[in-house]
Structure formats: C-alpha cells, structure tokens
CSV table of C-alpha atoms in Angstrom, one decimal:
chain,number,residue,atom,x,y,z
A,2,MET,CA,-32.7,5.3,35.5
A,3,ASP,CA,-35.1,4.3,32.7
A,4,ASP,CA,-35.1,1.2,30.7
A,5,SER,CA,-33.8,2.7,27.5
A,6,PHE,CA,-30.8,4.1,29.4
A,7,ASN,CA,-30.1,0.7,31.0
A,8,MET,CA,-30.4,-1.1,27.6
A,9,SER,CA,-28.0,1.4,26.0
A,10,MET,CA,-25.5,1.0,28.8
A,11,ARG,CA,-25.7,-2.8,28.6
A,12,LYS,CA,-25.3,-2.8,24.9
A,13,PHE,CA,-22.2,-0.6,25.2
A,14,LEU,CA,-20.7,-2.9,27.9
A,15,LYS,CA,-21.4,-6.0,25.8
A,16,GLN,CA,-19.6,-4.4,22.9
A,17,VAL,CA,-16.7,-3.5,25.1
A,18,GLY,CA,-16.5,-7.1,26.4
A,19,VAL,CA,-16.8,-8.8,23.0
A,20,THR,CA,-14.4,-6.5,21.1
A,21,SER,CA,-11.9,-6.5,24.0
A,22,GLN,CA,-11.9,-10.3,24.1
A,23,GLN,CA,-11.3,-10.4,20.3
A,24,ALA,CA,-8.4,-8.0,20.5
A,25,ILE,CA,-6.8,-9.9,23.3
A,26,GLU,CA,-7.2,-13.3,21.5
A,27,GLU,CA,-5.7,-11.7,18.3
A,28,GLY,CA,-2.8,-10.4,20.4
A,29,LEU,CA,-2.2,-13.8,21.9
A,30,ARG,CA,-2.2,-15.5,18.5
A,31,ALA,CA,0.2,-12.8,17.1
A,32,LYS,CA,2.5,-13.4,20.1
A,33,GLY,CA,2.3,-17.1,19.8
A,34,ALA,CA,1.3,-17.3,23.5
A,35,LYS,CA,1.6,-20.7,25.1
A,36,PRO,CA,-0.3,-22.3,28.1
A,37,GLY,CA,1.2,-21.0,31.3
A,38,ASP,CA,2.1,-17.5,29.8
A,39,SER,CA,0.5,-14.6,31.7
A,40,TYR,CA,0.0,-11.0,30.8
A,41,GLU,CA,-0.9,-8.0,33.0
A,42,ALA,CA,-3.9,-6.1,31.6
A,43,THR,CA,-5.3,-2.6,32.3
A,44,VAL,CA,-8.6,-1.1,31.1
A,45,ARG,CA,-9.5,2.6,31.6
A,46,LEU,CA,-13.0,3.8,31.1
A,47,THR,CA,-13.8,7.5,30.8
A,48,VAL,CA,-17.1,9.0,30.0
A,49,ASP,CA,-17.3,12.5,28.3
A,50,GLY,CA,-19.5,14.8,30.3
A,51,LEU,CA,-19.4,12.7,33.5
A,52,ASP,CA,-16.7,12.6,36.1
A,53,VAL,CA,-15.8,9.0,35.4
A,54,ASP,CA,-12.3,7.7,35.2
A,55,HIS,CA,-12.5,4.0,36.1
A,56,VAL,CA,-9.5,1.7,35.9
A,57,VAL,CA,-9.5,-2.1,36.1
A,58,THR,CA,-6.4,-4.2,36.2
A,59,GLY,CA,-5.8,-7.9,36.2
A,60,THR,CA,-3.8,-10.8,35.0
A,61,ILE,CA,-4.7,-12.9,31.9
A,62,LYS,CA,-3.1,-16.3,32.1
A,63,GLY,CA,-3.3,-19.5,30.3
A,64,ASP,CA,-4.0,-22.9,31.8
A,65,THR,CA,-1.1,-24.5,33.5
C-alpha cells in the first residue's frame, strides 16, 4: 500500500477515535455517570466496496 493510502487510513481512524471519545464523554455527562459505573460498548466498522464487517466490543468503566 502506498503512503497516501496509509495517511488517508490513519486520518480516518484518528477521526473515528477522537469523535467516538467525544460522543462517549458527552453520553457519560448526560447520564451523570459516576466512578465505578461501567458500560458495554460495541463498534461496527463496515467499508463500502470491501468485504469488511469488523466488530469490536469492550467495557468502559470508571475508576473504582
């Protein structure tokens, strides 16, 4: 893969990470989340034109 493709992919993934964190933080504030609360999270990535359907799951939890 060429450098421009890698840069484009990294830029997209950075945007996903930053905007996802902002959305989660906004949701936590709206919920009034407290330390020790935990939430199950799922992210699904699909790419038009490619056979990509990637799912990541995990737990977001506050400090205890």
